């Protein structure tokens, strides 16, 4: 019998996993192969392609294989471009160096930006993307039922939440994927077709089937969300992020998994969860009141007691930050406010801060509260940048 090549085996394992057809032995083999950076990158992109907002692919075997080929082509092209840009960067660096030397004596800048948080323009409304690619802005006045599929209806409650109602018990001909995206400064809740409730934090998104398959209930999360999973012993609930899969039967938990942050934090309130990270051998299991913190760069995992009130402060429109560097504080604040930051002294990024306040309407209100501690001054210049200095 012809031996299967490694790329073919990896492809088969990944597609079987996404189709829910991979055995426990196959999962062990897959997770072992995901320790290789190239395989992990490929699998992460495949998950995003299958569940993400931009593509809305169907979940049958043919589409998974097409997605796999698409991702492979994208990554190959990305490597070629990266290789080419190395040479272009050298030329640019040399030309830039000559220009700098010629201009250096003509002008100087007193306050050179050391670090910035640049925010692009974005919609201020929650958006629902249907399986056919149609995107609907869920306005404050909307309270209608959106017909998405003959088997389901979507009830919108005053632009604050949506509920999926199954209108027919007929079997689905194919899996229908929807997605919700929450803008900066917003939050939103969803009741899925099985009764599971999900609360999404600012700058978060989730993709999910309108009607779950019998074998499992799978969603993909980017950002932060709190889940109250409807119990179903026959159908586990699985949450995918870019780095891990979490599996439960019926429980409540919070996941914080922003792409621009260095860690993923999972906090369990009730029930039990098991987590599988793609570059970690062991399965992580939590008990109520416990949280796991996974560091993306090192792959280290710490399990520790959790302060549930602090973890869920965002649901009460509160900002709770304890003993974090100022640079990290502004990273948190950028989830809710749009701004740029300039540090006159780079050392100020390491100043530690504690915050426990309500989420004020503007970043200026927050800065007024912060300015009372640590002797720091915060001003907003003519370019609407936050300038931080110490008198």
CSV table of N, CA, C and O in Angstrom, one decimal, residues 150-265:
chain,number,residue,atom,x,y,z
A,150,UNK,N,-35.3,29.0,6.2
A,150,UNK,CA,-36.6,28.5,6.4
A,150,UNK,C,-36.8,27.8,7.7
A,150,UNK,O,-37.9,27.6,8.2
A,151,UNK,N,-35.7,27.3,8.4
A,151,UNK,CA,-35.8,26.6,9.6
A,151,UNK,C,-35.7,27.4,10.8
A,151,UNK,O,-35.9,27.0,12.0
A,152,UNK,N,-35.3,28.7,10.7
A,152,UNK,CA,-35.0,29.6,11.8
A,152,UNK,C,-35.5,31.0,11.6
A,152,UNK,O,-35.7,31.4,10.4
A,153,UNK,N,-35.7,31.7,12.7
A,153,UNK,CA,-36.0,33.1,12.6
A,153,UNK,C,-35.1,33.8,13.6
A,153,UNK,O,-34.7,33.2,14.6
A,154,UNK,N,-34.7,35.0,13.4
A,154,UNK,CA,-33.8,35.8,14.3
A,154,UNK,C,-34.6,37.0,14.8
A,154,UNK,O,-34.9,37.9,14.1
A,155,UNK,N,-34.8,37.0,16.1
A,155,UNK,CA,-35.5,38.1,16.8
A,155,UNK,C,-34.5,39.1,17.3
A,155,UNK,O,-33.6,38.7,18.1
A,156,UNK,N,-34.6,40.3,16.9
A,156,UNK,CA,-33.7,41.4,17.4
A,156,UNK,C,-34.4,42.2,18.5
A,156,UNK,O,-35.5,42.7,18.3
A,157,UNK,N,-33.8,42.4,19.6
A,157,UNK,CA,-34.4,43.1,20.7
A,157,UNK,C,-33.7,44.4,20.9
A,157,UNK,O,-32.7,44.5,21.6
A,158,UNK,N,-34.3,45.5,20.3
A,158,UNK,CA,-33.9,46.9,20.5
A,158,UNK,C,-32.4,47.1,20.3
A,158,UNK,O,-31.8,47.9,20.9
A,159,UNK,N,-31.8,46.3,19.4
A,159,UNK,CA,-30.4,46.5,19.1
A,159,UNK,C,-29.4,46.1,20.2
A,159,UNK,O,-28.2,46.3,20.1
A,160,UNK,N,-29.9,45.4,21.2
A,160,UNK,CA,-29.1,45.0,22.3
A,160,UNK,C,-28.8,43.5,22.4
A,160,UNK,O,-27.8,43.0,23.0
A,161,UNK,N,-29.7,42.7,21.7
A,161,UNK,CA,-29.5,41.3,21.7
A,161,UNK,C,-30.3,40.7,20.6
A,161,UNK,O,-31.1,41.3,20.0
A,162,UNK,N,-29.9,39.4,20.2
A,162,UNK,CA,-30.7,38.7,19.3
A,162,UNK,C,-30.9,37.3,19.8
A,162,UNK,O,-30.2,36.7,20.6
A,163,UNK,N,-32.1,36.7,19.4
A,163,UNK,CA,-32.4,35.3,19.8
A,163,UNK,C,-32.8,34.5,18.5
A,163,UNK,O,-33.5,35.0,17.7
A,164,UNK,N,-32.2,33.3,18.5
A,164,UNK,CA,-32.5,32.4,17.3
A,164,UNK,C,-33.6,31.5,17.8
A,164,UNK,O,-33.6,30.8,18.8
A,165,UNK,N,-34.7,31.5,16.9
A,165,UNK,CA,-35.9,30.6,17.2
A,165,UNK,C,-36.0,29.6,16.1
A,165,UNK,O,-36.1,30.0,14.9
A,166,UNK,N,-36.0,28.4,16.4
A,166,UNK,CA,-36.1,27.3,15.4
A,166,UNK,C,-37.6,27.2,15.1
A,166,UNK,O,-38.4,26.9,15.9
A,167,UNK,N,-38.0,27.4,13.8
A,167,UNK,CA,-39.3,27.5,13.4
A,167,UNK,C,-39.8,26.1,12.8
A,167,UNK,O,-41.0,26.0,12.5
A,168,UNK,N,-38.8,25.2,12.5
A,168,UNK,CA,-39.2,23.9,11.9
A,168,UNK,C,-38.2,22.9,12.5
A,168,UNK,O,-37.0,23.2,12.7
A,169,UNK,N,-38.7,21.7,12.6
A,169,UNK,CA,-37.9,20.6,13.1
A,169,UNK,C,-37.3,19.7,11.9
A,169,UNK,O,-36.7,18.7,12.2
A,170,UNK,N,-37.6,20.2,10.7
A,170,UNK,CA,-37.0,19.5,9.6
A,170,UNK,C,-35.5,19.5,9.6
A,170,UNK,O,-34.9,20.5,10.0
A,171,UNK,N,-34.8,18.5,9.2
A,171,UNK,CA,-33.4,18.5,9.2
A,171,UNK,C,-32.8,19.5,8.2
A,171,UNK,O,-33.4,19.8,7.1
A,172,UNK,N,-31.7,20.1,8.6
A,172,UNK,CA,-31.0,21.1,7.7
A,172,UNK,C,-30.4,20.4,6.6
A,172,UNK,O,-29.7,19.4,6.7
A,173,UNK,N,-30.5,21.0,5.4
A,173,UNK,CA,-29.8,20.4,4.2
A,173,UNK,C,-28.3,20.7,4.2
A,173,UNK,O,-27.5,19.9,3.7
A,174,UNK,N,-27.9,21.8,4.9
A,174,UNK,CA,-26.5,22.1,5.0
A,174,UNK,C,-26.4,23.0,6.2
A,174,UNK,O,-27.4,23.5,6.8
A,175,UNK,N,-25.2,23.2,6.7
A,175,UNK,CA,-24.9,24.0,7.8
A,175,UNK,C,-24.9,25.5,7.4
A,175,UNK,O,-24.2,25.9,6.5
A,176,UNK,N,-25.7,26.3,8.1
A,176,UNK,CA,-25.8,27.7,7.8
A,176,UNK,C,-25.1,28.5,8.9
A,176,UNK,O,-25.4,28.4,10.1
A,177,UNK,N,-24.0,29.2,8.5
A,177,UNK,CA,-23.2,30.0,9.5
A,177,UNK,C,-23.6,31.5,9.5
A,177,UNK,O,-23.7,32.1,8.4
A,178,UNK,N,-23.7,32.0,10.7
A,178,UNK,CA,-23.9,33.4,10.9
A,178,UNK,C,-22.8,34.0,11.7
A,178,UNK,O,-22.0,33.2,12.4
A,179,UNK,N,-22.6,35.3,11.8
A,179,UNK,CA,-21.6,35.9,12.6
A,179,UNK,C,-22.0,37.2,13.1
A,179,UNK,O,-22.8,37.9,12.5
A,180,UNK,N,-21.6,37.5,14.3
A,180,UNK,CA,-21.8,38.8,15.0
A,180,UNK,C,-20.5,39.5,15.2
A,180,UNK,O,-19.6,38.9,15.7
A,181,UNK,N,-20.5,40.8,14.9
A,181,UNK,CA,-19.3,41.6,15.2
A,181,UNK,C,-19.6,42.8,16.0
A,181,UNK,O,-20.5,43.6,15.6
A,182,UNK,N,-19.0,43.0,17.2
A,182,UNK,CA,-19.2,44.1,18.1
A,182,UNK,C,-18.2,45.2,17.9
A,182,UNK,O,-17.0,44.9,18.0
A,183,UNK,N,-18.5,46.5,17.7
A,183,UNK,CA,-17.6,47.5,17.5
A,183,UNK,C,-16.9,48.0,18.8
A,183,UNK,O,-17.2,47.5,19.9
A,184,UNK,N,-15.9,48.8,18.7
A,184,UNK,CA,-15.2,49.4,19.8
A,184,UNK,C,-16.2,50.1,20.7
A,184,UNK,O,-17.1,50.9,20.2
A,185,UNK,N,-16.2,49.9,22.0
A,185,UNK,CA,-17.0,50.5,23.0
A,185,UNK,C,-18.4,49.9,23.1
A,185,UNK,O,-19.2,50.4,23.9
A,186,UNK,N,-18.7,48.8,22.4
A,186,UNK,CA,-20.0,48.2,22.5
A,186,UNK,C,-20.0,46.9,23.2
A,186,UNK,O,-19.0,46.4,23.6
A,187,UNK,N,-21.2,46.3,23.4
A,187,UNK,CA,-21.3,45.0,23.9
A,187,UNK,C,-22.7,44.5,23.4
A,187,UNK,O,-23.6,45.2,23.0
A,188,UNK,N,-22.8,43.1,23.4
A,188,UNK,CA,-24.0,42.6,22.7
A,188,UNK,C,-24.2,41.1,23.3
A,188,UNK,O,-23.2,40.5,23.7
A,189,UNK,N,-25.5,40.7,23.2
A,189,UNK,CA,-25.7,39.3,23.7
A,189,UNK,C,-26.5,38.5,22.6
A,189,UNK,O,-27.3,39.1,21.9
A,190,UNK,N,-26.3,37.2,22.6
A,190,UNK,CA,-26.9,36.3,21.7
A,190,UNK,C,-27.5,35.1,22.4
A,190,UNK,O,-26.8,34.6,23.3
A,191,UNK,N,-28.7,34.7,22.0
A,191,UNK,CA,-29.2,33.4,22.5
A,191,UNK,C,-29.2,32.5,21.3
A,191,UNK,O,-30.0,32.8,20.3
A,192,UNK,N,-28.4,31.5,21.3
A,192,UNK,CA,-28.3,30.6,20.2
A,192,UNK,C,-29.4,29.6,20.2
A,192,UNK,O,-30.3,29.6,21.1
A,193,UNK,N,-29.5,28.8,19.1
A,193,UNK,CA,-30.7,28.0,18.9
A,193,UNK,C,-30.9,26.9,20.0
A,193,UNK,O,-32.0,26.5,20.2
A,194,UNK,N,-29.8,26.5,20.7
A,194,UNK,CA,-29.9,25.5,21.7
A,194,UNK,C,-30.2,26.1,23.1
A,194,UNK,O,-30.3,25.4,24.1
A,195,UNK,N,-30.4,27.4,23.1
A,195,UNK,CA,-30.6,28.1,24.4
A,195,UNK,C,-29.4,28.6,25.1
A,195,UNK,O,-29.4,29.3,26.1
A,196,UNK,N,-28.2,28.4,24.5
A,196,UNK,CA,-26.9,28.9,25.1
A,196,UNK,C,-26.9,30.4,24.9
A,196,UNK,O,-27.3,30.9,23.9
A,197,UNK,N,-26.5,31.1,26.0
A,197,UNK,CA,-26.4,32.6,25.9
A,197,UNK,C,-25.0,33.0,25.9
A,197,UNK,O,-24.1,32.5,26.6
A,198,UNK,N,-24.7,34.0,25.1
A,198,UNK,CA,-23.3,34.5,24.9
A,198,UNK,C,-23.4,36.0,25.0
A,198,UNK,O,-24.2,36.7,24.3
A,199,UNK,N,-22.5,36.6,25.8
A,199,UNK,CA,-22.4,38.0,25.9
A,199,UNK,C,-21.0,38.4,25.3
A,199,UNK,O,-20.0,37.9,25.8
A,200,UNK,N,-21.0,39.3,24.3
A,200,UNK,CA,-19.8,39.7,23.6
A,200,UNK,C,-19.3,41.0,24.1
A,200,UNK,O,-20.1,42.0,24.2
A,201,UNK,N,-18.0,41.1,24.4
A,201,UNK,CA,-17.4,42.4,24.8
A,201,UNK,C,-17.0,43.2,23.6
A,201,UNK,O,-17.1,42.8,22.5
A,202,UNK,N,-16.5,44.4,23.8
A,202,UNK,CA,-16.1,45.3,22.8
A,202,UNK,C,-15.1,44.7,21.9
A,202,UNK,O,-14.2,43.9,22.3
A,203,UNK,N,-15.1,45.1,20.6
A,203,UNK,CA,-14.1,44.6,19.6
A,203,UNK,C,-14.0,43.1,19.6
A,203,UNK,O,-13.0,42.5,19.5
A,204,UNK,N,-15.2,42.4,19.7
A,204,UNK,CA,-15.2,40.9,19.7
A,204,UNK,C,-16.2,40.5,18.6
A,204,UNK,O,-17.0,41.2,18.1
A,205,UNK,N,-16.0,39.2,18.2
A,205,UNK,CA,-16.8,38.6,17.1
A,205,UNK,C,-16.9,37.1,17.4
A,205,UNK,O,-16.1,36.5,18.0
A,206,UNK,N,-18.0,36.6,16.9
A,206,UNK,CA,-18.3,35.2,17.0
A,206,UNK,C,-19.0,34.6,15.8
A,206,UNK,O,-19.9,35.3,15.2
A,207,UNK,N,-18.6,33.4,15.3
A,207,UNK,CA,-19.3,32.8,14.2
A,207,UNK,C,-19.9,31.5,14.8
A,207,UNK,O,-19.3,30.8,15.6
A,208,UNK,N,-21.1,31.1,14.3
A,208,UNK,CA,-21.8,30.0,14.8
A,208,UNK,C,-22.9,29.5,13.8
A,208,UNK,O,-23.3,30.3,13.0
A,209,UNK,N,-23.3,28.2,13.9
A,209,UNK,CA,-24.3,27.7,13.0
A,209,UNK,C,-25.7,28.2,13.5
A,209,UNK,O,-25.9,28.4,14.7
A,210,UNK,N,-26.6,28.5,12.6
A,210,UNK,CA,-28.0,28.8,13.0
A,210,UNK,C,-28.6,27.7,13.8
A,210,UNK,O,-29.3,27.9,14.8
A,211,UNK,N,-28.4,26.5,13.3
A,211,UNK,CA,-28.8,25.2,14.0
A,211,UNK,C,-27.7,24.3,14.1
A,211,UNK,O,-26.9,24.0,13.2
A,212,UNK,N,-27.4,23.9,15.4
A,212,UNK,CA,-26.3,23.0,15.6
A,212,UNK,C,-26.5,21.6,15.1
A,212,UNK,O,-27.7,21.1,15.1
A,213,UNK,N,-25.4,20.9,14.7
A,213,UNK,CA,-25.5,19.5,14.4
A,213,UNK,C,-25.7,18.7,15.6
A,213,UNK,O,-25.5,19.2,16.7
A,214,UNK,N,-26.2,17.5,15.4
A,214,UNK,CA,-26.5,16.6,16.6
A,214,UNK,C,-25.2,16.2,17.4
A,214,UNK,O,-25.3,16.1,18.6
A,215,UNK,N,-24.1,16.0,16.7
A,215,UNK,CA,-22.9,15.5,17.4
A,215,UNK,C,-22.2,16.5,18.3
A,215,UNK,O,-21.7,16.2,19.3
A,216,UNK,N,-22.2,17.8,17.9
A,216,UNK,CA,-21.5,18.8,18.6
A,216,UNK,C,-22.0,20.2,18.3
A,216,UNK,O,-22.7,20.4,17.3
A,217,UNK,N,-21.7,21.1,19.2
A,217,UNK,CA,-22.1,22.5,19.0
A,217,UNK,C,-20.8,23.3,19.0
A,217,UNK,O,-20.2,23.5,20.0
A,218,UNK,N,-20.5,23.9,17.9
A,218,UNK,CA,-19.2,24.5,17.7
A,218,UNK,C,-19.3,26.0,17.3
A,218,UNK,O,-20.1,26.3,16.4
A,219,UNK,N,-18.5,26.8,17.9
A,219,UNK,CA,-18.5,28.3,17.6
A,219,UNK,C,-17.1,28.7,17.6
A,219,UNK,O,-16.2,28.0,18.1
A,220,UNK,N,-16.8,29.8,16.9
A,220,UNK,CA,-15.4,30.4,16.9
A,220,UNK,C,-15.5,31.8,17.4
A,220,UNK,O,-16.3,32.6,17.0
A,221,UNK,N,-14.6,32.1,18.3
A,221,UNK,CA,-14.6,33.4,19.0
A,221,UNK,C,-13.3,34.2,18.7
A,221,UNK,O,-12.2,33.6,18.7
A,222,UNK,N,-13.4,35.5,18.5
A,222,UNK,CA,-12.3,36.4,18.4
A,222,UNK,C,-12.6,37.5,19.4
A,222,UNK,O,-13.5,38.3,19.2
A,223,UNK,N,-11.8,37.7,20.5
A,223,UNK,CA,-12.0,38.7,21.4
A,223,UNK,C,-12.4,38.1,22.8
A,223,UNK,O,-11.9,37.1,23.2
A,224,UNK,N,-13.4,38.7,23.4
A,224,UNK,CA,-13.8,38.3,24.8
A,224,UNK,C,-15.3,38.0,24.8
A,224,UNK,O,-16.1,38.8,24.3
A,225,UNK,N,-15.7,37.0,25.5
A,225,UNK,CA,-17.1,36.6,25.6
A,225,UNK,C,-17.4,35.8,26.9
A,225,UNK,O,-16.5,35.1,27.4
A,226,UNK,N,-18.6,36.0,27.4
A,226,UNK,CA,-19.0,35.2,28.6
A,226,UNK,C,-20.1,34.2,28.1
A,226,UNK,O,-21.1,34.7,27.4
A,227,UNK,N,-20.0,32.9,28.4
A,227,UNK,CA,-20.9,31.9,27.9
A,227,UNK,C,-21.7,31.3,29.1
A,227,UNK,O,-21.1,31.0,30.1
A,228,UNK,N,-23.0,31.1,28.9
A,228,UNK,CA,-23.8,30.2,29.7
A,228,UNK,C,-24.4,29.2,28.8
A,228,UNK,O,-25.3,29.4,28.1
A,229,UNK,N,-23.7,28.0,28.9
A,229,UNK,CA,-24.0,26.9,27.9
A,229,UNK,C,-25.2,26.1,28.3
A,229,UNK,O,-25.2,25.6,29.5
A,230,UNK,N,-26.2,25.9,27.5
A,230,UNK,CA,-27.3,25.0,27.8
A,230,UNK,C,-26.8,23.6,27.9
A,230,UNK,O,-26.1,23.1,27.0
A,231,UNK,N,-27.2,22.9,28.9
A,231,UNK,CA,-26.7,21.5,29.1
A,231,UNK,C,-27.2,20.6,28.0
A,231,UNK,O,-28.4,20.7,27.6
A,232,UNK,N,-26.4,19.7,27.5
A,232,UNK,CA,-26.7,18.7,26.6
A,232,UNK,C,-25.6,17.6,26.6
A,232,UNK,O,-24.6,17.8,26.0
A,233,UNK,N,-25.9,16.5,27.3
A,233,UNK,CA,-24.9,15.5,27.5
A,233,UNK,C,-24.5,14.8,26.2
A,233,UNK,O,-23.4,14.2,26.1
A,234,UNK,N,-25.4,14.8,25.2
A,234,UNK,CA,-25.1,14.1,24.0
A,234,UNK,C,-24.4,15.0,23.0
A,234,UNK,O,-23.9,14.5,21.9
A,235,UNK,N,-24.3,16.3,23.2
A,235,UNK,CA,-23.7,17.2,22.2
A,235,UNK,C,-22.8,18.2,22.9
A,235,UNK,O,-23.3,19.2,23.5
A,236,UNK,N,-21.5,18.0,23.0
A,236,UNK,CA,-20.6,18.9,23.7
A,236,UNK,C,-20.6,20.3,23.0
A,236,UNK,O,-20.8,20.4,21.8
A,237,UNK,N,-20.3,21.3,23.8
A,237,UNK,CA,-20.2,22.7,23.2
A,237,UNK,C,-18.7,23.0,23.1
A,237,UNK,O,-18.0,22.9,24.1
A,238,UNK,N,-18.3,23.4,21.9
A,238,UNK,CA,-16.8,23.6,21.7
A,238,UNK,C,-16.6,25.0,21.2
A,238,UNK,O,-17.3,25.5,20.3
A,239,UNK,N,-15.7,25.7,21.8
A,239,UNK,CA,-15.3,27.1,21.4
A,239,UNK,C,-13.9,27.1,20.8
A,239,UNK,O,-13.0,26.6,21.5
A,240,UNK,N,-13.8,27.5,19.6
A,240,UNK,CA,-12.5,27.6,18.9
A,240,UNK,C,-12.0,29.0,19.0
A,240,UNK,O,-12.7,30.0,18.8
A,241,UNK,N,-10.7,29.2,19.3
A,241,UNK,CA,-10.0,30.5,19.1
A,241,UNK,C,-8.8,30.2,18.2
A,241,UNK,O,-8.6,29.1,17.7
A,242,UNK,N,-8.0,31.2,18.0
A,242,UNK,CA,-6.8,30.9,17.1
A,242,UNK,C,-5.8,30.0,17.7
A,242,UNK,O,-5.0,29.4,16.9
A,243,UNK,N,-5.8,29.8,19.0
A,243,UNK,CA,-4.8,29.0,19.7
A,243,UNK,C,-5.3,27.7,20.4
A,243,UNK,O,-4.5,26.9,20.8
A,244,UNK,N,-6.6,27.6,20.6
A,244,UNK,CA,-7.1,26.5,21.4
A,244,UNK,C,-8.5,26.2,21.1
A,244,UNK,O,-9.2,26.9,20.5
A,245,UNK,N,-8.9,25.0,21.6
A,245,UNK,CA,-10.3,24.6,21.6
A,245,UNK,C,-10.7,24.3,23.0
A,245,UNK,O,-10.0,23.6,23.7
A,246,UNK,N,-11.9,24.7,23.4
A,246,UNK,CA,-12.4,24.5,24.7
A,246,UNK,C,-13.7,23.7,24.6
A,246,UNK,O,-14.6,24.0,23.7
A,247,UNK,N,-13.9,22.7,25.5
A,247,UNK,CA,-15.0,21.7,25.3
A,247,UNK,C,-15.7,21.6,26.7
A,247,UNK,O,-15.2,21.5,27.7
A,248,UNK,N,-17.1,21.8,26.6
A,248,UNK,CA,-17.9,21.7,27.8
A,248,UNK,C,-19.2,21.0,27.4
A,248,UNK,O,-19.5,20.8,26.2
A,249,UNK,N,-20.0,20.6,28.4
A,249,UNK,CA,-21.3,20.0,28.2
A,249,UNK,C,-22.4,21.0,28.6
A,249,UNK,O,-23.4,21.1,27.9
A,250,UNK,N,-22.2,21.7,29.7
A,250,UNK,CA,-23.2,22.7,30.1
A,250,UNK,C,-22.5,23.4,31.3
A,250,UNK,O,-22.4,22.8,32.4
A,251,UNK,N,-22.2,24.7,31.1
A,251,UNK,CA,-21.4,25.4,32.2
A,251,UNK,C,-21.4,26.8,31.9
A,251,UNK,O,-21.9,27.3,30.8
A,252,UNK,N,-20.8,27.7,32.7
A,252,UNK,CA,-20.6,29.1,32.5
A,252,UNK,C,-19.2,29.5,32.6
A,252,UNK,O,-18.5,29.0,33.6
A,253,UNK,N,-18.7,30.3,31.7
A,253,UNK,CA,-17.2,30.6,31.7
A,253,UNK,C,-17.0,31.9,30.9
A,253,UNK,O,-17.9,32.3,30.1
A,254,UNK,N,-15.8,32.5,31.0
A,254,UNK,CA,-15.5,33.7,30.3
A,254,UNK,C,-14.1,33.4,29.6
A,254,UNK,O,-13.2,32.8,30.2
A,255,UNK,N,-14.0,33.8,28.3
A,255,UNK,CA,-12.8,33.7,27.5
A,255,UNK,C,-12.4,35.1,27.1
A,255,UNK,O,-13.2,35.8,26.5
A,256,UNK,N,-11.1,35.4,27.3
A,256,UNK,CA,-10.5,36.6,26.7
A,256,UNK,C,-9.4,36.2,25.8
A,256,UNK,O,-8.4,35.7,26.2
A,257,UNK,N,-9.6,36.4,24.5
A,257,UNK,CA,-8.7,36.0,23.5
A,257,UNK,C,-8.5,37.0,22.4
A,257,UNK,O,-9.0,36.7,21.3
A,258,UNK,N,-8.0,38.2,22.7
A,258,UNK,CA,-7.8,39.2,21.7
A,258,UNK,C,-6.5,38.9,20.9
A,258,UNK,O,-5.5,38.6,21.5
A,259,UNK,N,-6.5,39.1,19.6
A,259,UNK,CA,-5.3,38.9,18.8
A,259,UNK,C,-4.1,39.7,19.2
A,259,UNK,O,-3.0,39.3,19.0
A,260,UNK,N,-4.3,41.0,19.7
A,260,UNK,CA,-3.2,41.9,19.9
A,260,UNK,C,-2.7,41.8,21.4
A,260,UNK,O,-1.9,42.5,21.8
A,261,UNK,N,-3.2,40.8,22.1
A,261,UNK,CA,-2.8,40.6,23.5
A,261,UNK,C,-1.9,39.3,23.6
A,261,UNK,O,-2.1,38.4,22.8
A,262,UNK,N,-1.0,39.3,24.6
A,262,UNK,CA,0.0,38.2,24.7
A,262,UNK,C,-0.5,37.0,25.3
A,262,UNK,O,0.2,36.0,25.4
A,263,UNK,N,-1.8,37.0,25.8
A,263,UNK,CA,-2.2,35.8,26.6
A,263,UNK,C,-3.7,35.6,26.3
A,263,UNK,O,-4.4,36.4,25.8
A,264,UNK,N,-4.1,34.3,26.6
A,264,UNK,CA,-5.5,33.9,26.5
A,264,UNK,C,-5.9,33.5,27.9
A,264,UNK,O,-5.3,32.6,28.5
A,265,UNK,N,-7.0,34.1,28.5
A,265,UNK,CA,-7.4,33.8,29.8
A,265,UNK,C,-8.8,33.2,29.8
A,265,UNK,O,-9.8,33.8,29.2
